[in-house]
PDB file of C-alpha atoms in Angstrom:
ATOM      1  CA  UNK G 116     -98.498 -79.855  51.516  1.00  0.00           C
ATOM      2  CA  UNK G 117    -101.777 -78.532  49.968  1.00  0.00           C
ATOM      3  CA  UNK G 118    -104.654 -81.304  50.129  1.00  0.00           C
ATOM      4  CA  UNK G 119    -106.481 -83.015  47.293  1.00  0.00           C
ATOM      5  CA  UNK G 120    -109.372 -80.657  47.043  1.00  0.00           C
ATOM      6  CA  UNK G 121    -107.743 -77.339  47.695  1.00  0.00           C
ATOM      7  CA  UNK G 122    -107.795 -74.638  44.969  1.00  0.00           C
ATOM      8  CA  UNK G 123    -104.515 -73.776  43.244  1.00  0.00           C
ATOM      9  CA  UNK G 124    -105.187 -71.168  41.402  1.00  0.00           C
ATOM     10  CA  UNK G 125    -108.342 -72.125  39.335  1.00  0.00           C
ATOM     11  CA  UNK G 126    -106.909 -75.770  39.502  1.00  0.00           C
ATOM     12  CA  UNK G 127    -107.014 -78.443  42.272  1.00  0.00           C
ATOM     13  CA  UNK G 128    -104.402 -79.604  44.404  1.00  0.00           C
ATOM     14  CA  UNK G 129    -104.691 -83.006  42.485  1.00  0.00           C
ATOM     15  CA  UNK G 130    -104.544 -81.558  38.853  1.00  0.00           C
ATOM     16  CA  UNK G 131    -101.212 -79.873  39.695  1.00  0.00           C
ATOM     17  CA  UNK G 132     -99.322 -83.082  41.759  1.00  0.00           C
ATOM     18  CA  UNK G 133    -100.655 -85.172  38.413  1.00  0.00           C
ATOM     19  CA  UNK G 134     -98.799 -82.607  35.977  1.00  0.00           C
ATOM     20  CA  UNK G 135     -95.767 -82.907  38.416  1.00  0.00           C
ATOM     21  CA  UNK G 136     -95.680 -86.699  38.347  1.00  0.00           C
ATOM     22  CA  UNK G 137     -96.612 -87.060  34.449  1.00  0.00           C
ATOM     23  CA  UNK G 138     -93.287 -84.285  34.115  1.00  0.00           C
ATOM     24  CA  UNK G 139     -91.200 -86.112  36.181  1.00  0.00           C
ATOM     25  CA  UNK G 140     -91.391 -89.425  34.520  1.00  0.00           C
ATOM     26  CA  UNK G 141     -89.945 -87.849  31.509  1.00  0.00           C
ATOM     27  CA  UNK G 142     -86.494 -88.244  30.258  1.00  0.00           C
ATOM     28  CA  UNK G 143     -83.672 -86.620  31.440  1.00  0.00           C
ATOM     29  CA  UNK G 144     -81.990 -84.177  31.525  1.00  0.00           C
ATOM     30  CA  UNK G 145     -85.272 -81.894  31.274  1.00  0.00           C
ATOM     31  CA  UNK G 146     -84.794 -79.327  29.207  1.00  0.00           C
ATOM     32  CA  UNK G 147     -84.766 -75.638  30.074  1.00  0.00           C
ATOM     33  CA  UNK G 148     -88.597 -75.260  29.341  1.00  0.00           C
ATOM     34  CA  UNK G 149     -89.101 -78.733  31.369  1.00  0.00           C
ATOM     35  CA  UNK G 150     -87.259 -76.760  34.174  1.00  0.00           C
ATOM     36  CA  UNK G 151     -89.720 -73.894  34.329  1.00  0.00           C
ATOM     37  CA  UNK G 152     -92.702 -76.000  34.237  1.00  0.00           C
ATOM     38  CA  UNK G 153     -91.486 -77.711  37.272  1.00  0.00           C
ATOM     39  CA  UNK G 154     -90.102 -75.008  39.470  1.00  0.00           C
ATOM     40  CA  UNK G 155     -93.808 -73.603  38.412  1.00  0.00           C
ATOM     41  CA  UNK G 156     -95.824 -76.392  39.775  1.00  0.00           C
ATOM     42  CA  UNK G 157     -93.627 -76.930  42.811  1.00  0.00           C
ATOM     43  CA  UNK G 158     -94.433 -73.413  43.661  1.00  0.00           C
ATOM     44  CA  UNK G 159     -97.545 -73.377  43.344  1.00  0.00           C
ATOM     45  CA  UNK G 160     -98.360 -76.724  45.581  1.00  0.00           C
ATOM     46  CA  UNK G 161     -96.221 -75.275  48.120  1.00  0.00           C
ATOM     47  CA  UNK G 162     -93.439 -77.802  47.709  1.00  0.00           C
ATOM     48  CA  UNK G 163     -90.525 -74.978  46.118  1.00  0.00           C
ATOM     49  CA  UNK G 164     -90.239 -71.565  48.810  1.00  0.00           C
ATOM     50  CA  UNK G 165     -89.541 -69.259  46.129  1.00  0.00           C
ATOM     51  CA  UNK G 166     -91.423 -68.503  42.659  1.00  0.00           C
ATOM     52  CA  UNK G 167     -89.554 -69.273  39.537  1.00  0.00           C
ATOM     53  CA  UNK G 168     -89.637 -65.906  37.830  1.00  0.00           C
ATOM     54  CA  UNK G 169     -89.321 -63.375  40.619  1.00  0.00           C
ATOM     55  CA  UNK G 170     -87.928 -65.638  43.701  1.00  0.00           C
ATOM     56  CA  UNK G 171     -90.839 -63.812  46.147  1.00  0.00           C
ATOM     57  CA  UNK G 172     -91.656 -66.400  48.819  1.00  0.00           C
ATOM     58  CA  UNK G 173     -95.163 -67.749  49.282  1.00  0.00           C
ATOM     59  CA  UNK G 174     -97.661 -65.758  51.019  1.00  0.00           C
ATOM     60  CA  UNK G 175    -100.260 -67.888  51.504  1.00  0.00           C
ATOM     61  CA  UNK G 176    -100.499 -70.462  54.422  1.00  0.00           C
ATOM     62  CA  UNK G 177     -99.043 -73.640  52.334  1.00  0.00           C
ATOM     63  CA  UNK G 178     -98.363 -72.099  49.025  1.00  0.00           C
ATOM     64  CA  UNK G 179     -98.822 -68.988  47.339  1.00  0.00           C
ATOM     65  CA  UNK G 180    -102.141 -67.719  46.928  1.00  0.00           C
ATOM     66  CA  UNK G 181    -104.023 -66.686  44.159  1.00  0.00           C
ATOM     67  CA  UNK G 182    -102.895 -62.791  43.629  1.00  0.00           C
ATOM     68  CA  UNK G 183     -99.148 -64.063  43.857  1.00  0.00           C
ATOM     69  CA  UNK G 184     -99.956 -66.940  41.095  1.00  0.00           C
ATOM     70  CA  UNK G 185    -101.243 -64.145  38.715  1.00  0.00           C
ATOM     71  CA  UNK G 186     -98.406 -61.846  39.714  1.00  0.00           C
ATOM     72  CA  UNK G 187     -95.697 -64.277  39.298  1.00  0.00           C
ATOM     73  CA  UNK G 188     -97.404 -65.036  35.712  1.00  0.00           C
ATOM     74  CA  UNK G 189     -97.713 -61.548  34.970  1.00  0.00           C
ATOM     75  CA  UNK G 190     -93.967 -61.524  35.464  1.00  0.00           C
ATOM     76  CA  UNK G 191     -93.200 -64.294  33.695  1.00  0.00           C
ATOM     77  CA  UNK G 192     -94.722 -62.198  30.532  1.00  0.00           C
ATOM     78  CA  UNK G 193     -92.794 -59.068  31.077  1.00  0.00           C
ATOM     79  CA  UNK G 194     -89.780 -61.550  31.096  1.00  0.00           C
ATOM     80  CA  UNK G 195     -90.268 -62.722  27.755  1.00  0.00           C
ATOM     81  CA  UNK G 196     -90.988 -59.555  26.700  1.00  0.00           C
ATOM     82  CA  UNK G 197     -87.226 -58.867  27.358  1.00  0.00           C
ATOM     83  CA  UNK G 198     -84.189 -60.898  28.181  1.00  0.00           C
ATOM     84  CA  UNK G 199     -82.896 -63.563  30.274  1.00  0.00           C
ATOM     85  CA  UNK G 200     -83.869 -67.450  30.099  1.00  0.00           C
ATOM     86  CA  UNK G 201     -86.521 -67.525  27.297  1.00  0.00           C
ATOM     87  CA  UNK G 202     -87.304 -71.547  27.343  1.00  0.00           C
ATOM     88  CA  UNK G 203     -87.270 -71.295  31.538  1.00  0.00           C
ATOM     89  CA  UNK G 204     -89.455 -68.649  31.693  1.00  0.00           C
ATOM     90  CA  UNK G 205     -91.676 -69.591  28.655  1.00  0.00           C
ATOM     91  CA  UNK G 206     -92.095 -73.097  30.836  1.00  0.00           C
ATOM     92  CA  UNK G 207     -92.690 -70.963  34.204  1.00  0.00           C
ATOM     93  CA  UNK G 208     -95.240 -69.263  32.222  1.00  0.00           C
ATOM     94  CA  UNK G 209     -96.807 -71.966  30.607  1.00  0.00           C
ATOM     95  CA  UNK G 210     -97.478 -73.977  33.852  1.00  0.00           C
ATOM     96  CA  UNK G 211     -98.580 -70.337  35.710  1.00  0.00           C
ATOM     97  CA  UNK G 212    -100.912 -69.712  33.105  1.00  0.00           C
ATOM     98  CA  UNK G 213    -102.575 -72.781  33.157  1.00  0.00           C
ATOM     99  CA  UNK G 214    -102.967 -72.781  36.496  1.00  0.00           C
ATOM    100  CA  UNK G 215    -104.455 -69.785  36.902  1.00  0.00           C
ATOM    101  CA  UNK G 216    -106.752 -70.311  34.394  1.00  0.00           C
ATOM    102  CA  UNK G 217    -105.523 -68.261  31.140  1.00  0.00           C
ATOM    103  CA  UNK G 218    -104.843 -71.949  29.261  1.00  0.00           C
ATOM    104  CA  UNK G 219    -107.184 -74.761  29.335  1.00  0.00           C
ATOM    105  CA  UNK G 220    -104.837 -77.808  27.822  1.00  0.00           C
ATOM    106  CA  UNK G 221    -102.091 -78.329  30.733  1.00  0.00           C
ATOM    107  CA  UNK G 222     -98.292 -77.759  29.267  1.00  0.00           C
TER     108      UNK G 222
END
């Protein structure tokens, strides 16, 4: 697992585990936008071995690094440009583009 201070994406290890505890205290069942945010984060601390939009494994050494983060977002978009699971993939995005940066108020 990724420690405190290491970058994910444009966020820190920290920020990320903190959206991932805040999301799990939530109610359940989490919805299908709930869902997407937190096979997003997982991914992205290293703690899921596939990304939630396209399934690629990780690349980097503990999680994926920052080209696959903006890749798997960029995916996510093209999704919901089409078909499939709009409120997973509109939570996989969310969560992706906040941690790499394109949203500054966490989802």
């Amino acid at each position: 697992m990724r420690s405190e201070r290491t970058a994910v994406g444009v966020r820190t290890a920290d920020e990320v585990f903190a959206a991932l505890e805040e999301l799990s205290m939530c109610r359940r069942p989490w919805t299908d936008f709930e869902q997407g945010l937190l096979q997003a984060y997982r991914w992205a601390v290293g703690s899921r071995a596939v990304g939630p939009v396209t399934g690629d494994r990780a690349t980097g050494p503990v999680g994926p690094c920052r080209a696959q983060l903006l890749a798997e977002c960029q995916a996510a978009t093209v999704r919901l440009r089409g078909s499939g699971e709009p409120e997973l993939t509109l939570g996989a995005y969310s969560a992706l583009a906040w941690v790499c940066g394109y949203l500054d108020d966490r989802p």
